[in-house]
XYZ file of C-alpha atoms in Angstrom:
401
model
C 5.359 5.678 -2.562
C 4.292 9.028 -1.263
C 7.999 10.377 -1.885
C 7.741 9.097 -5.694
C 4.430 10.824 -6.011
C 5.703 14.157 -4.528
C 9.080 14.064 -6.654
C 7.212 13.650 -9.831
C 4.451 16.227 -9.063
C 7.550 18.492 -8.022
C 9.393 17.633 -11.427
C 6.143 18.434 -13.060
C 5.412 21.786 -12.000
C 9.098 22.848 -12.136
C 8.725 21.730 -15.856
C 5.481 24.048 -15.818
C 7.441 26.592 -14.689
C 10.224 26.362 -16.882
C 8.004 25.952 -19.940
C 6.055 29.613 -18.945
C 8.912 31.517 -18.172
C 11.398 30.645 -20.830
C 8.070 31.065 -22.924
C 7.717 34.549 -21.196
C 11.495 35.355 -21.646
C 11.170 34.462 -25.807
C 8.027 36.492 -26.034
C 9.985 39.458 -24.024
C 13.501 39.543 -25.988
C 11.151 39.240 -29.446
C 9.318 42.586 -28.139
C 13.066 43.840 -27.728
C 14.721 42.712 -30.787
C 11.776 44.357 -32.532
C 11.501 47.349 -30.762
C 15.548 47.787 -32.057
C 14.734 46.501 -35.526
C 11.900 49.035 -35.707
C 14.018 51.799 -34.082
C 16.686 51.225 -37.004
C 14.241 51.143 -39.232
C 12.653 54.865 -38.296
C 16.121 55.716 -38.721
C 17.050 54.826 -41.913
C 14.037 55.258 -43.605
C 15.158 58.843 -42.454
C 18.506 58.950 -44.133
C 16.566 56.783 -47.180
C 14.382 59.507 -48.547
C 17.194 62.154 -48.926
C 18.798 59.632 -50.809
C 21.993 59.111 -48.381
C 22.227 55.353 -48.440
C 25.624 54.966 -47.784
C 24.595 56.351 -44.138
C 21.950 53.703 -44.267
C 24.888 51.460 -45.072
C 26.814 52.467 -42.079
C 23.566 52.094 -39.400
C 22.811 48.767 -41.365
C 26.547 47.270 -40.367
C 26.686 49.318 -37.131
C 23.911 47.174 -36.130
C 25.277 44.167 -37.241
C 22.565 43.764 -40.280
C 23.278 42.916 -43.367
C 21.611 43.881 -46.634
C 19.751 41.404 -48.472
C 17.843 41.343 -51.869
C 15.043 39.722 -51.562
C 13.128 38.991 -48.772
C 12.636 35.163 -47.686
C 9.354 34.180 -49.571
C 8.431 32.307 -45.909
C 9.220 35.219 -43.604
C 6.018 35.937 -41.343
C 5.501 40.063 -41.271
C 5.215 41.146 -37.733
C 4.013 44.737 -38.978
C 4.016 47.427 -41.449
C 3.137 51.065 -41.251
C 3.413 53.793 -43.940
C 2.107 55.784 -46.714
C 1.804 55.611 -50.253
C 4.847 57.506 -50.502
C 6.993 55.603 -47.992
C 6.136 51.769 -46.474
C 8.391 50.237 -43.829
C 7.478 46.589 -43.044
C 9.568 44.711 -39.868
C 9.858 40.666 -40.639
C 10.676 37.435 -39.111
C 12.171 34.586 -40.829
C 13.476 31.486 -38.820
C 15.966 33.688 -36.242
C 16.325 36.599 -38.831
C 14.737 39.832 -38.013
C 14.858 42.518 -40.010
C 13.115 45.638 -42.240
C 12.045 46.702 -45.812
C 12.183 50.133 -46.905
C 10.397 51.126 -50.001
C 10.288 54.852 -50.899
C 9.460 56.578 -54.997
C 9.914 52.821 -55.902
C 12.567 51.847 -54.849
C 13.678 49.159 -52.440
C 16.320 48.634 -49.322
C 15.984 45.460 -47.123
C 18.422 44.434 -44.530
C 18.323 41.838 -41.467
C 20.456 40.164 -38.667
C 20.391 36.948 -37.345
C 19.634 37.228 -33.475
C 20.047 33.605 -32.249
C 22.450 34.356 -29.454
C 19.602 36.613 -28.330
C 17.546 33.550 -27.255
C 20.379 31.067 -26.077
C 19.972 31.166 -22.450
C 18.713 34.109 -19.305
C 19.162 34.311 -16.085
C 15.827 32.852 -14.789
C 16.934 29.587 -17.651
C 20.118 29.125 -15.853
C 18.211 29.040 -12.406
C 15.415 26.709 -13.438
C 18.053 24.192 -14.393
C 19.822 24.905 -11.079
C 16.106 24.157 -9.013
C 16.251 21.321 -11.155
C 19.131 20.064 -10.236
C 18.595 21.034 -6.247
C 15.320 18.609 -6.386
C 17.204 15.805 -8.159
C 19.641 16.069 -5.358
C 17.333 16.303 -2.495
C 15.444 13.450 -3.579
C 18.628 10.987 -4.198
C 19.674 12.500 -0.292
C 15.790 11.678 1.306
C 16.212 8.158 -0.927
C 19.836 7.540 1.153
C 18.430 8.486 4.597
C 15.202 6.175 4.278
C 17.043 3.639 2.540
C 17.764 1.689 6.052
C 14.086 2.348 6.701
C 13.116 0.782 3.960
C 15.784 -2.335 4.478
C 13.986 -2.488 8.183
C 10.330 -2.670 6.988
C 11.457 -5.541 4.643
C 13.112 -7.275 7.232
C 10.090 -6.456 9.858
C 7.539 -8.534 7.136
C 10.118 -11.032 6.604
C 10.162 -11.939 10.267
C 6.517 -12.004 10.644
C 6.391 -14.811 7.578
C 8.063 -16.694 10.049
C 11.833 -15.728 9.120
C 13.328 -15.828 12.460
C 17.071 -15.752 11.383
C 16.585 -12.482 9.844
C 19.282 -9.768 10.478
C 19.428 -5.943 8.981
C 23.116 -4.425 8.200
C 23.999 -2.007 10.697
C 23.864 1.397 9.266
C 26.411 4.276 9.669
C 24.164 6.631 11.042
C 24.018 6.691 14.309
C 20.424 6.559 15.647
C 19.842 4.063 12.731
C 22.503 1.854 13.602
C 20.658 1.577 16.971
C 17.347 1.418 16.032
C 19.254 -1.976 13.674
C 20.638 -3.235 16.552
C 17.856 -3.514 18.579
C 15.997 -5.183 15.971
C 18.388 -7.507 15.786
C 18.612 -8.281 19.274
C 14.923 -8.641 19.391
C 14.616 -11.114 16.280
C 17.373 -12.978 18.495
C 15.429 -13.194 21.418
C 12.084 -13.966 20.013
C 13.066 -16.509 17.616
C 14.476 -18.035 20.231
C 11.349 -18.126 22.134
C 9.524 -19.491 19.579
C 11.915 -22.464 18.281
C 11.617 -22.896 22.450
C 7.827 -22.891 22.457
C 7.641 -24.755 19.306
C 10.311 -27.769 20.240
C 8.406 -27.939 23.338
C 4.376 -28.338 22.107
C 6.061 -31.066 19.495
C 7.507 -33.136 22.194
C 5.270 -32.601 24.507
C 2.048 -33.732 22.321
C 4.163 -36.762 20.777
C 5.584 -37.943 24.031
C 2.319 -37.900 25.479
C 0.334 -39.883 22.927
C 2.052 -43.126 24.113
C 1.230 -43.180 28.198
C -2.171 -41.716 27.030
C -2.363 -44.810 24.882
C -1.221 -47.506 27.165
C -3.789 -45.581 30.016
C -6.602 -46.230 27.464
C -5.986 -49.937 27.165
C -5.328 -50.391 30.588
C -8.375 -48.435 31.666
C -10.538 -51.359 29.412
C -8.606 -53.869 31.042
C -9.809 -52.520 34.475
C -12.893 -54.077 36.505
C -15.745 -51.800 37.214
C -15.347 -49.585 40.201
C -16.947 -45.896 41.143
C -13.408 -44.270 39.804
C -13.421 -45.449 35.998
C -15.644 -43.348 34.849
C -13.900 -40.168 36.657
C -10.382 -41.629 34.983
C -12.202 -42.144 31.086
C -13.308 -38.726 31.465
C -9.804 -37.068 32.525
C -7.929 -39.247 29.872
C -10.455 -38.064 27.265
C -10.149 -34.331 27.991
C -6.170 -34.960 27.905
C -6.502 -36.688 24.749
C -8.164 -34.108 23.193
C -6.103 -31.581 24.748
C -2.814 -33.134 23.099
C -4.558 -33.293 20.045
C -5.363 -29.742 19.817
C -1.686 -29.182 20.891
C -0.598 -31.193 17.526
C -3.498 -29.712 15.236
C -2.063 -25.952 16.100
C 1.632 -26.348 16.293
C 0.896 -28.013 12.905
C -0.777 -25.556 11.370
C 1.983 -22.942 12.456
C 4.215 -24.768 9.462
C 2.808 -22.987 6.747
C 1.183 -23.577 3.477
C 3.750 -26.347 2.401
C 1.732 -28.616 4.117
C -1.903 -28.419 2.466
C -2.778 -30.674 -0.416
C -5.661 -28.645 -2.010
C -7.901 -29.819 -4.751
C -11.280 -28.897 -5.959
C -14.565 -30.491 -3.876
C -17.737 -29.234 -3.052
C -19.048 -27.603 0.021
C -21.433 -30.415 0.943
C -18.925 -32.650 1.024
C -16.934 -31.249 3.703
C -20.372 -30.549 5.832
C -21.099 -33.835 5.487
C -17.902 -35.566 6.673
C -18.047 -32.900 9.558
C -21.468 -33.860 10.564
C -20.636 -37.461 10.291
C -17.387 -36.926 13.085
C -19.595 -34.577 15.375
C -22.700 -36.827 15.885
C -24.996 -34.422 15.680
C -28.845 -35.214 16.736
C -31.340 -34.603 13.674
C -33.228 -32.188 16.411
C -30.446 -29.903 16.948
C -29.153 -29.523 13.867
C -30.916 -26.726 10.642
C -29.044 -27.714 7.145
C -29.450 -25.216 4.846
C -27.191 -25.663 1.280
C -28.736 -23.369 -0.841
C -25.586 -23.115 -3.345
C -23.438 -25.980 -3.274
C -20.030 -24.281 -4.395
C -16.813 -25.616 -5.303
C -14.186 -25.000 -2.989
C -10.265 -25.447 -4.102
C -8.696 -26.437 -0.480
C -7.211 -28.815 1.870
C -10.307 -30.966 2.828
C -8.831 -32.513 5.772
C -7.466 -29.030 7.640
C -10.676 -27.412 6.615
C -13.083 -30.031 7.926
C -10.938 -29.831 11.268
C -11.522 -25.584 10.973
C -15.750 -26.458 10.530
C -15.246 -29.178 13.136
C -14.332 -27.095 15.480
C -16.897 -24.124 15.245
C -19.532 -27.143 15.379
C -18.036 -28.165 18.099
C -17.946 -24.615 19.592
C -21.748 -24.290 18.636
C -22.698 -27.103 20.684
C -20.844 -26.175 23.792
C -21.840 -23.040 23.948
C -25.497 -22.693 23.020
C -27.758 -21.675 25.307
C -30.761 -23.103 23.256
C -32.320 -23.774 20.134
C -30.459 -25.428 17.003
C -26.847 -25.412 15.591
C -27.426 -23.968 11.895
C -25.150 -24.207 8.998
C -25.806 -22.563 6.049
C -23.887 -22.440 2.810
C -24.760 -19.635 0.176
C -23.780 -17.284 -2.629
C -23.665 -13.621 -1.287
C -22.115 -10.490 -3.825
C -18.669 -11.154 -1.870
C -18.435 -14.410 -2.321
C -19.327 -18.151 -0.763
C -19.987 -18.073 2.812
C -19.899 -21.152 4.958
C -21.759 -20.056 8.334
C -22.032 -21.734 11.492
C -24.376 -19.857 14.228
C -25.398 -20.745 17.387
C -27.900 -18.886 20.367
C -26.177 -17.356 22.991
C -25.295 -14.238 24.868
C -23.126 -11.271 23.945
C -19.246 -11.432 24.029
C -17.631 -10.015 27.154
C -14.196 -9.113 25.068
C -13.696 -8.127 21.389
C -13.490 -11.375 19.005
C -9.792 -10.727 17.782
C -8.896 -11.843 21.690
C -10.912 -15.624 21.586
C -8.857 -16.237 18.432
C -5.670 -16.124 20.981
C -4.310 -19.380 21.673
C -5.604 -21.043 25.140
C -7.842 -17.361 25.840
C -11.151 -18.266 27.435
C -14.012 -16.240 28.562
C -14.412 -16.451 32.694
C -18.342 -17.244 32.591
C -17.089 -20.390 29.959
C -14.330 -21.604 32.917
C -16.860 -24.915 34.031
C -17.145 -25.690 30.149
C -14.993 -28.235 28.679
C -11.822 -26.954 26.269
C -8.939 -25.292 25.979
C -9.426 -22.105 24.088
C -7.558 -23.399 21.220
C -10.646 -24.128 18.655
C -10.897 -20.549 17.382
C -6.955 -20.359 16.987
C -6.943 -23.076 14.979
C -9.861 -22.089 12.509
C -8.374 -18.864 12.612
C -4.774 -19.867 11.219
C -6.151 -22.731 8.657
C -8.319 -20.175 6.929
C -5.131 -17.855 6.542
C -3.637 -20.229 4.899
C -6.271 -20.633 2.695
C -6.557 -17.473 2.181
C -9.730 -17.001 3.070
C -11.817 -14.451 5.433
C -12.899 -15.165 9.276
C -15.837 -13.442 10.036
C -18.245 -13.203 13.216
C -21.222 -11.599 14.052
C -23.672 -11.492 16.702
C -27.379 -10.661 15.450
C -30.833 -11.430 17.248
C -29.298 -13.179 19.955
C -26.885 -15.369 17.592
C -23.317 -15.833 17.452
C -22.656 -16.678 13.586
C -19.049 -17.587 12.370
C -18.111 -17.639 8.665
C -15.817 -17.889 5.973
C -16.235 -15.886 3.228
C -14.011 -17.606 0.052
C -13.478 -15.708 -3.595
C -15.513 -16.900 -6.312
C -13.278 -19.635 -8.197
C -13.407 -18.793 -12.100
């Protein structure tokens, strides 16, 4: 974009340029055509008043004038000078220049057509050659960053998850390695990932069944000191392969949400109803109930989860949620007491990253990945903030018309 912008502000002041001096050159060769005009004029207007006008004849075709009769009703006078005796006026008419003699009455006018004068000049000829040297240089920069640009497409196609993405391998040398290693790398990491991604599916799938049949034989179990320790280690796993499923799912893209229009306190609600929530340590506040146009089920499971997160992590007083109209839009806030972040924010939204001082908590530091990723595909904004000694996590959505 910037080399667009340059090349036209280039064009434009060479067309500046152009305009001023061929301006400059016409205003220069009309001072010179009339400076001969006048000249030939002086002279004739000599040869006119001792009556020798067949000498005036020979300067006038000398010259390459030619005698007229009358004098072009239109023609613009560019000056006169004289006497009452003698008057000699110098005229313009189209790309005739020429004179008027008048002396005791009597009349000669004669003019010449100088329109070769103003076809073309040196400085012309090399403002069409700059010209041409900036068209050229452009269509040369265009060819050298044309594999550039062929890269940086390919580059955003692979991050929209285009893995089998490949650039043409260009003739220039340090190009056509700077290709190839793209390549390679696309090669390598899409690999990786169809790896990672084959084995997160399998893995979370395959386990749901033992975890299953452990669950039903767990209730089938008598009482003994070790139940409760096994209930609590299926439950985490459970919840663990869940997660697993919930973010390799979301990973698919924006194919898979079924949006429709619903109101904010209807996804609070069905999120409070899964989280059971005690009255005491939960603050409601709804002052705008707006209509959101997304997939209710993906984003209850994004709210779920910073509830979820709330209630882990506080270190006191209540879990708030707040819905409300700010000047940027909706915001859905969740907030929560607790002490500073260690690490910036954009590192908890890693998948499986946890804090150190959160290692004795229950989860898996997939929560905030998962918001994270569902609000992309919405579209919509992941904020945080910490303020007076609360952590507050939002999504700001547009304004739906």
């Amino acid at each position: 974009m910037q080399i667009y912008s340059l090349f036209c502000i280039s064009m434009i002041l060479n067309a500046m340029i152009a305009y001023y001096s061929s301006l400059a050159s016409l205003r220069q060769n009309e001072e010179s055509i009339i400076s001969q005009v006048a000249f030939l004029a002086q002279q004739s207007m000599i040869e006119f008043i001792n009556g020798n006008t067949t000498l005036v004849e020979s300067f006038v075709k000398y010259y390459g004038f030619s005698r007229i009769e009358n004098m072009e009703a239109d023609a613009h006078i560019v000056y006169g000078y004289g006497n009452n005796l003698t008057l000699i006026k110098i005229f313009r008419y189209q790309k005739n220049y020429g004179f008027m003699l008048e002396y005791s009455g009597n009349t000669y006018i004669a003019q010449k057509n100088f329109s070769k004068e103003f076809i073309g000049s040196d400085a012309n000829l090399w403002i069409l050659l700059d010209f041409f040297v900036l068209v050229l240089t452009f269509a040369i920069i265009l060819a050298i960053l044309h594999p550039m640009k062929i890269l940086r497409f390919s580059l955003e196609e692979f991050t929209k998850g285009n893995y089998n993405i490949k650039v043409p391998i260009p003739k220039e040398p340090q190009l056509a390695l700077l290709a190839k290693s793209f390549n390679t790398m696309t090669i390598k990491i899409s690999k990786l990932i169809i790896t990672r991604e084959f084995v997160l599916r399998n893995i979370g799938h395959e386990l749901k069944t033992p975890l299953s049949k452990a669950k039903l034989a767990l209730e089938l179990m008598p009482q003994n000191p070790q139940k409760s320790i096994v209930i609590k280690c299926i439950r985490n796993l459970d919840a663990l392969v869940s997660q697993i499923l919930t973010f390799e799912k979301v990973q698919e893209g924006e194919d898979l949400l079924d949006k429709k229009d619903f109101f904010v306190e209807t996804l609070i609600l069905r999120v409070l109803e899964a989280s059971f929530l005690q009255e005491e340590d939960l603050d409601l506040e709804i002052s705008t109930n707006f209509k959101i146009y997304g997939d209710l089920d993906f984003l209850a499971i994004a709210l779920k989860n910073l509830v979820e997160n709330a209630k882990k992590y506080k270190s006191g007083g209540k879990i708030r949620v707040i819905a409300k109209e700010s000047e940027r839009g909706f915001i859905l806030a969740v907030s929560n007491q607790g002490q500073r972040l260690q690490r910036d924010i954009q590192e908890y939204f890693e998948p499986f990253y946890r804090d150190k001082k959160h290692e004795l908590i229950a989860g898996y530091g997939l929560g905030l990945s998962i918001v994270s990723r569902i609000l992309e595909l919405h579209n919509m904004q992941f904020m945080y903030e910490y303020q007076e000694n609360q952590h507050v996590f939002y999504f700001l959505m547009p304004k739906l018309n």
